Backbone as a ProteinNet text record, in pm:
[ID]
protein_1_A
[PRIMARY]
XXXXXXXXXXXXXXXXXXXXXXXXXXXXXXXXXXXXXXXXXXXXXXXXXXXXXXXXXXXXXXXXXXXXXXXXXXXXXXXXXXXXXXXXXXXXXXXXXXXXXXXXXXXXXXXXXXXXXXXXXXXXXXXXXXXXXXXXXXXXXXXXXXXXXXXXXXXXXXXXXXXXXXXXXXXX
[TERTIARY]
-4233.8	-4110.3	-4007.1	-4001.5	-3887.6	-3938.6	-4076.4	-4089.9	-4024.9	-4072.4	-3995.6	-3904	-3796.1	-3659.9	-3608.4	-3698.2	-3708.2	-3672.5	-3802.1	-3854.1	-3745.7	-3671.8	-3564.5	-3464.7	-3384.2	-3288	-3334	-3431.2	-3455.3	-3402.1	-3477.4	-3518.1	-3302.1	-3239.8	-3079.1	-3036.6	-3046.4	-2994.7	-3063.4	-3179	-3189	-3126.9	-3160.4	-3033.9	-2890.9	-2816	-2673.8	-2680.5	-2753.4	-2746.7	-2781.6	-2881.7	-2923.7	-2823.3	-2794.6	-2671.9	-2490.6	-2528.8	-2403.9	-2390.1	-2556.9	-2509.9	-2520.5	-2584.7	-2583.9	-2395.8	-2335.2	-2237	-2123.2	-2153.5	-2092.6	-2112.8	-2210.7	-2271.1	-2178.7	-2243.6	-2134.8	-2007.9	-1930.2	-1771.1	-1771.3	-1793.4	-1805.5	-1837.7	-1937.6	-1960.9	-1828.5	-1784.6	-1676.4	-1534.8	-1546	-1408.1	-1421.9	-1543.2	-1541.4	-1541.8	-1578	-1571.5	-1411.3	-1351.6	-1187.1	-1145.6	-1160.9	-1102.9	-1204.2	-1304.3	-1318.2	-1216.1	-1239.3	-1131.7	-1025.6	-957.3	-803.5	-817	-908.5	-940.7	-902.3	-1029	-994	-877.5	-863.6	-726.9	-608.9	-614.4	-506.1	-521.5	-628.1	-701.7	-598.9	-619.7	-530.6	-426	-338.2	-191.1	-157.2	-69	-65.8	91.8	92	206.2	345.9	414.3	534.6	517.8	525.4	509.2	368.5	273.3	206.5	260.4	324.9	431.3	528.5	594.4	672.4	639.8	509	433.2	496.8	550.3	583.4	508.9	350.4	222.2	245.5	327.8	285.1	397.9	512.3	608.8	545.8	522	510.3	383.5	309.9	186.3	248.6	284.9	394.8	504.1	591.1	624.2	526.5	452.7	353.1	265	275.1	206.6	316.8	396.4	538.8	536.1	493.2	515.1	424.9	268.4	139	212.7	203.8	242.3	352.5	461.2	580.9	545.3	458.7	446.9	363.7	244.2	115.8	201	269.6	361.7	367.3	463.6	584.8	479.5	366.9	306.3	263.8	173.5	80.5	185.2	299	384.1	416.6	438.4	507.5	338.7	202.6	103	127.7	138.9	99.9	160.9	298.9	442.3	420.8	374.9	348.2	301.2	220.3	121.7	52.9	30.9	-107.8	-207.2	-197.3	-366.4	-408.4	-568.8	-599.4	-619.8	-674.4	-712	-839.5	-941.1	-1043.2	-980.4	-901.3	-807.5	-720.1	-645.4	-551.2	-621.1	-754.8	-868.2	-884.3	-956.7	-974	-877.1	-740.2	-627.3	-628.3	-626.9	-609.8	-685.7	-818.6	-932.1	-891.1	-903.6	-812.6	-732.5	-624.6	-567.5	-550.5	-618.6	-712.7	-735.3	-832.9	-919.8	-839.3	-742.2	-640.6	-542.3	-545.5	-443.9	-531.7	-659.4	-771.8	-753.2	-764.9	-845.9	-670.6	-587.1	-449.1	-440.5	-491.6	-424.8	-522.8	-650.9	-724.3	-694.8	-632.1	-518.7	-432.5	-361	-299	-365.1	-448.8	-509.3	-589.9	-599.1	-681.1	-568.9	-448.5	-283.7	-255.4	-249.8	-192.6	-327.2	-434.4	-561.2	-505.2	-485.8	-478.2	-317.6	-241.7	-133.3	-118.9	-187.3	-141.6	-277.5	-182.5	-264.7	-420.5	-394.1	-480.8	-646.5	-612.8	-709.9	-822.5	-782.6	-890.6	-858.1	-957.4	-979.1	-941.4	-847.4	-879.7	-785.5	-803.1	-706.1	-603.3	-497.8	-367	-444.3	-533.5	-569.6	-628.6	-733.2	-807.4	-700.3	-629.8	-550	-460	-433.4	-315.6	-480.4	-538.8	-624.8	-709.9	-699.7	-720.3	-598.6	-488.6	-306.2	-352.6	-369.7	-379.6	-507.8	-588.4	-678.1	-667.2	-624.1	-558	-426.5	-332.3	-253.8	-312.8	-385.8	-503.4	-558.2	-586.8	-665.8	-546.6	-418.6	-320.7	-291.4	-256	-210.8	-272.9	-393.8	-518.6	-509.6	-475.2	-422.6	-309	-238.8	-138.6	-127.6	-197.9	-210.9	-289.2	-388.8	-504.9	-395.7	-317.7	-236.1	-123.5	-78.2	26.8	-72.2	-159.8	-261	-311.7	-367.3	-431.4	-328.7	-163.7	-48.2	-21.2	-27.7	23.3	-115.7	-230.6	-283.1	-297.8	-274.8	-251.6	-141.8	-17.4	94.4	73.8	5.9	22.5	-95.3	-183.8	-262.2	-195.1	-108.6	34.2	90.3	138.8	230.4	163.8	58.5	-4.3	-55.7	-71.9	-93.2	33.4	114	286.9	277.1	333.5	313.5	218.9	76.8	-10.6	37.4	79.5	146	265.5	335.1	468.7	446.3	348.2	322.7	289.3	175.6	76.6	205.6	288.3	409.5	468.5	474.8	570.9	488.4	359.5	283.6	281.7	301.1	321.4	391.8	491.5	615.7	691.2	631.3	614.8	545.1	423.7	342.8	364	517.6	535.2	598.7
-6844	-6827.9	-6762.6	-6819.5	-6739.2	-6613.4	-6581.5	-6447.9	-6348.9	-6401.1	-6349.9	-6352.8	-6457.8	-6448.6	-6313.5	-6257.2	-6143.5	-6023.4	-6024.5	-5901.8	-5902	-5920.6	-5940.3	-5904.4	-5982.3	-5968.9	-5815.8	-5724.6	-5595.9	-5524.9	-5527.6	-5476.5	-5431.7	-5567.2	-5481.4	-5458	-5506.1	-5360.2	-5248.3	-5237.5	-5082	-5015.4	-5098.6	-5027.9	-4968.9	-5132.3	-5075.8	-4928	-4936	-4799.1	-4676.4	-4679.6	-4541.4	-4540.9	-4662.8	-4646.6	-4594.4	-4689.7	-4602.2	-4459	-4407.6	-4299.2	-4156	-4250.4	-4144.5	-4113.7	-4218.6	-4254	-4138.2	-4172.7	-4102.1	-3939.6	-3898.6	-3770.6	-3672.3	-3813.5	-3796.7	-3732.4	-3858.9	-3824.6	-3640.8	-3649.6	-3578.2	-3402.2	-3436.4	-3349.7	-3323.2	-3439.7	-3430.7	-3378.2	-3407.8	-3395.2	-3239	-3178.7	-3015.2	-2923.9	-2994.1	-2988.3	-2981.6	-3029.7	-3031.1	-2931.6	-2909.2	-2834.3	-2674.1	-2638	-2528.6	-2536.3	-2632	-2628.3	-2580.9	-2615.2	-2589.9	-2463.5	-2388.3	-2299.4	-2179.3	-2183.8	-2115.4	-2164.3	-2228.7	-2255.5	-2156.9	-2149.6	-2104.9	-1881.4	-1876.9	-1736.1	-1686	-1803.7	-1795	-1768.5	-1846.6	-1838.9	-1697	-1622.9	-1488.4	-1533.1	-1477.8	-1493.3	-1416.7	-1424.6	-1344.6	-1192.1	-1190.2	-1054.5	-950	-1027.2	-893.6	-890.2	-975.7	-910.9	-818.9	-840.4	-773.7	-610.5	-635.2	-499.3	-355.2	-261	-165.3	-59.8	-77.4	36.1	-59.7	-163.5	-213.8	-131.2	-93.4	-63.9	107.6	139.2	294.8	302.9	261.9	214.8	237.6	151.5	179.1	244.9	304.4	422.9	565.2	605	694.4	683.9	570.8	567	600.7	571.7	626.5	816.8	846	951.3	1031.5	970.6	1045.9	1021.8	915	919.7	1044.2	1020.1	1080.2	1238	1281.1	1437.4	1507.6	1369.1	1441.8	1441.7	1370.5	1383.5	1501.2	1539	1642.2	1794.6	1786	1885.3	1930.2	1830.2	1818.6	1872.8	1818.6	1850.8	2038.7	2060.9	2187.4	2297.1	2273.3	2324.5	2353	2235.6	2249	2294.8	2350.7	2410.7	2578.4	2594.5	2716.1	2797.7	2774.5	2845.2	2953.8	2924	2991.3	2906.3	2818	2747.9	2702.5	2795.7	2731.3	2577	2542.1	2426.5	2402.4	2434	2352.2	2345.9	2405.5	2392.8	2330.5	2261.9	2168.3	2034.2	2042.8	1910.3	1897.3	2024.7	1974.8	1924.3	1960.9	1915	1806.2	1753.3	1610	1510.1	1546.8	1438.8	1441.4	1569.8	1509	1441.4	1451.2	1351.4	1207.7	1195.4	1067	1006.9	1083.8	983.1	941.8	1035.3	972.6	865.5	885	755.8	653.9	646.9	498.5	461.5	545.6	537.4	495.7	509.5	467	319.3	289.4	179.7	32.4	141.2	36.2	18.3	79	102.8	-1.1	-69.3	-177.7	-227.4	-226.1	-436.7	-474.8	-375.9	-387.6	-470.2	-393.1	-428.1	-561.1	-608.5	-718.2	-820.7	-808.4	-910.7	-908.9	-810.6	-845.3	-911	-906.4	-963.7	-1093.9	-1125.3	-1226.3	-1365.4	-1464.6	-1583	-1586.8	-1625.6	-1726.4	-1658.5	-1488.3	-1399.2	-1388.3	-1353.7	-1372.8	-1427.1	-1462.8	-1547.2	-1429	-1381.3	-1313.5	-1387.5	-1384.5	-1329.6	-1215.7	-1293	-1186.2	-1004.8	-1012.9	-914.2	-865.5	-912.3	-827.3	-783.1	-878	-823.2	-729.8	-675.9	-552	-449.3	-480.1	-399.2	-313	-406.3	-355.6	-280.1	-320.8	-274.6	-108.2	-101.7	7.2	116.5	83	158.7	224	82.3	160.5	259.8	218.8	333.3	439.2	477.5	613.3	641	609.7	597	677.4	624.2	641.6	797	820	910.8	1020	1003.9	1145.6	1150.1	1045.3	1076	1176.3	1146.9	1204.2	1347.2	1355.6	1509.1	1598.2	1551.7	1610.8	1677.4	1573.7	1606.2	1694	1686.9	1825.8	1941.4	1990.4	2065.7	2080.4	2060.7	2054.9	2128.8	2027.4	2084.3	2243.2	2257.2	2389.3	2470.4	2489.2	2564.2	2635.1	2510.8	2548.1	2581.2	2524.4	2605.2	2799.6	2819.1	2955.1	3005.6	2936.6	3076.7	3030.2	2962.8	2968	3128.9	3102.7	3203.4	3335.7	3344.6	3500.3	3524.6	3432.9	3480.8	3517.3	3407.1	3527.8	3637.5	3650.4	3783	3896.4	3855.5	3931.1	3957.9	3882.8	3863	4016.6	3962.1	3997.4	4145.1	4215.7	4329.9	4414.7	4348	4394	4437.5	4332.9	4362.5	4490.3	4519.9	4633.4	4771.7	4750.8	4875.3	4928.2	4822.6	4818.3	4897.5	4836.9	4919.3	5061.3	5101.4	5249.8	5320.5	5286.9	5398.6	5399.3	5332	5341.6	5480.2
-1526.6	-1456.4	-1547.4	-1654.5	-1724.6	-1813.3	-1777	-1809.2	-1644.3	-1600	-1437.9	-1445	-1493.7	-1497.7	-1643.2	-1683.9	-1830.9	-1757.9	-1694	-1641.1	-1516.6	-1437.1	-1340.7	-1425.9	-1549.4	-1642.2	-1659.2	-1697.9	-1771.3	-1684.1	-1545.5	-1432.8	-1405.1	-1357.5	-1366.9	-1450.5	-1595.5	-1684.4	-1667.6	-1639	-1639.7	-1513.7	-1424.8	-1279.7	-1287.8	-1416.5	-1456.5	-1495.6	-1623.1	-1677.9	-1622.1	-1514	-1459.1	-1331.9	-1255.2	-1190.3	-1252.3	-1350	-1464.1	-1508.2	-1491.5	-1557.7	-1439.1	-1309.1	-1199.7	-1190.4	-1135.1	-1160.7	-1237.8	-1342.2	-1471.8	-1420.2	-1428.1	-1389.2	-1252.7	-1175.8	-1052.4	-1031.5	-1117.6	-1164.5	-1209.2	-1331.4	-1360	-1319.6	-1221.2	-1151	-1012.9	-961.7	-878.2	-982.3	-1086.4	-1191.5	-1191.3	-1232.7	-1244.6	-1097.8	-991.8	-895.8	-854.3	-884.7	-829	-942.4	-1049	-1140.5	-1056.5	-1012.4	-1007.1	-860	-770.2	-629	-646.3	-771.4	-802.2	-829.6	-898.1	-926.4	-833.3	-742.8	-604.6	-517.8	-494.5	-440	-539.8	-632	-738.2	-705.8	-686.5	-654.5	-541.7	-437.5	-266.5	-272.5	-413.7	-393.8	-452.5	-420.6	-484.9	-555.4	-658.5	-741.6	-700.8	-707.2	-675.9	-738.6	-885.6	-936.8	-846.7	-844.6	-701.4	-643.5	-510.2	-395.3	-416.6	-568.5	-612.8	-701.1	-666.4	-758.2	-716.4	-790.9	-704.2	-612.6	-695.6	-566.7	-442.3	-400.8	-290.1	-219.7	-276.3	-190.2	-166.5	-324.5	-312.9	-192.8	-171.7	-65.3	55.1	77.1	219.5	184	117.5	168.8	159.4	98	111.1	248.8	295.6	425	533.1	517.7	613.3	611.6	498.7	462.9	551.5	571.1	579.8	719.2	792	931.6	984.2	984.6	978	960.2	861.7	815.2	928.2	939.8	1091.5	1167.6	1247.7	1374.7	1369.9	1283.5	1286.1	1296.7	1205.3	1191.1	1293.5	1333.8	1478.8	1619.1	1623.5	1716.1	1682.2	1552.8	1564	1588.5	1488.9	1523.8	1705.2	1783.7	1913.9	2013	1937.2	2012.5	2002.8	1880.3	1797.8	1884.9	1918.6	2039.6	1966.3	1834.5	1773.6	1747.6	1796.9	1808	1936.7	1948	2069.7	2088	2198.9	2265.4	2133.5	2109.9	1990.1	1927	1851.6	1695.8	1688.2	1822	1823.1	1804.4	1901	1899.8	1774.6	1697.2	1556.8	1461.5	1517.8	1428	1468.1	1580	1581.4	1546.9	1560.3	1525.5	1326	1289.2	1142.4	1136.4	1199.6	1171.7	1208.9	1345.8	1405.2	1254	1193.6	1073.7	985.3	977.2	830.6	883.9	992.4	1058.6	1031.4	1131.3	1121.7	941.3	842.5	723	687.7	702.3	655.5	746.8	845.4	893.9	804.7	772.8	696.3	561.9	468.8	377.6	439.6	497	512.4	532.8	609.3	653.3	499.9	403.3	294.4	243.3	188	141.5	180.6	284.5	363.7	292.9	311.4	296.1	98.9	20.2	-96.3	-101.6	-56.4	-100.8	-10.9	117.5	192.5	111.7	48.8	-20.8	51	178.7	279	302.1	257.9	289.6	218.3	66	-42.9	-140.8	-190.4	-351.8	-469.5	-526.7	-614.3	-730.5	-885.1	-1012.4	-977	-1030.8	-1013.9	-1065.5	-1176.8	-1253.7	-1150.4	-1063.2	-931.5	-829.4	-806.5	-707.4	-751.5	-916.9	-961.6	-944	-940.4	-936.2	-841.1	-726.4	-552	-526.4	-535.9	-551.9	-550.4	-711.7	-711.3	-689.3	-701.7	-592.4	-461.9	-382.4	-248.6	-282.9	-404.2	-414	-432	-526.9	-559.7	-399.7	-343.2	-176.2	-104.6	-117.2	11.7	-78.6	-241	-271.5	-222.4	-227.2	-226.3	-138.1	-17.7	147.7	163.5	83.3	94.1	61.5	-8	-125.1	-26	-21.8	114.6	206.3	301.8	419.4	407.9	301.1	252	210.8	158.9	148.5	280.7	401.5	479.2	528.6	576.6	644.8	604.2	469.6	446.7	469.7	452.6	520.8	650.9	737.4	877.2	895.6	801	833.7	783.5	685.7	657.7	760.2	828.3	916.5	1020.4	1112.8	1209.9	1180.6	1036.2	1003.3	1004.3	945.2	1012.7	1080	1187.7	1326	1414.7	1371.1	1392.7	1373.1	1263.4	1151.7	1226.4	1299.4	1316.3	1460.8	1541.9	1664	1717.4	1553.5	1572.3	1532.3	1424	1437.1	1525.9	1584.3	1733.6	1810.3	1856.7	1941.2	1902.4	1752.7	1716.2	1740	1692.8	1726.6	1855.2	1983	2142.6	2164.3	2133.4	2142.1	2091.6	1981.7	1915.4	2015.7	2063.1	2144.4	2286.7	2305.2	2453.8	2482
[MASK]
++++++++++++++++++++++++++++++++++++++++++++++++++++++++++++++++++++++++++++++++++++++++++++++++++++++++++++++++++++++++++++++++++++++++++++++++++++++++++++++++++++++++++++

């Protein structure tokens, strides 16, 4: 019997200890567990200085810019009355894409600066920042390049217009 009462005595210390040390482990594992939680949670919150970054403003105003410039272009191309009906289509589906590809340029903007969206380090998020700035610029650069091309074959088809007319008129 009191070897039974031994072997019982062994039997819960060894329970304490492997229960102690599941235990322990446990903790532990829940302790690094809340420290990586805080972690990501800390990713969510975006700091003031990104909101305050200035590619976010230059971002949106360069996107004001790209908008605002197609209008104006697109409207005067289509007043002009030197481009037919395909070449107005093709002007517009260009600029269709740079609109879609600019509006996704914000929801990108908004997802990096709004906490709730992604997990990033302030360092990733100066770093998406500016990418999409590089993205919106070359948008931008493209669309003044693009604009002035079509603005100069407008202009010599005037030009070519406005001669034809003059030669008309000499051989009347």
């Amino acid at each position: 019997m009191s070897q039974m009462k031994n072997i019982l005595s062994d039997m819960k210390k060894g329970y304490q200890v492997v229960s102690g040390g599941y235990n322990a482990i446990r903790n532990i594992s829940e302790g690094n567990f809340s420290l990586h939680e805080v972690f990501l949670d800390g990713l969510m919150l975006v700091s003031p200085e990104i909101k305050k970054y200035r590619r976010v403003s230059d971002i949106i105003t360069y996107q004001k810019h790209i908008i605002s410039e197609y209008k104006a272009a697109f409207r005067r191309f289509g007043a002009s009355g030197n481009f037919n009906l395909n070449e107005l289509d093709y002007l517009g589906r260009v600029y269709k894409k740079l609109f879609d590809q600019s509006v996704d340029n914000l929801d990108e903007l908004a997802m990096v600066i709004t906490s709730a969206k992604l997990r990033m380090s302030d360092d990733e998020r100066l770093r998406a920042i500016d990418r999409i700035f590089s993205d919106v610029e070359d948008k931008l650069v493209f669309l003044r390049d693009f604009n002035s091309k079509a603005s100069s074959l407008s202009l010599a088809r005037e030009k070519e217009r406005s001669d034809l007319k003059q030669q008309m008129e000499l051989y009347r």
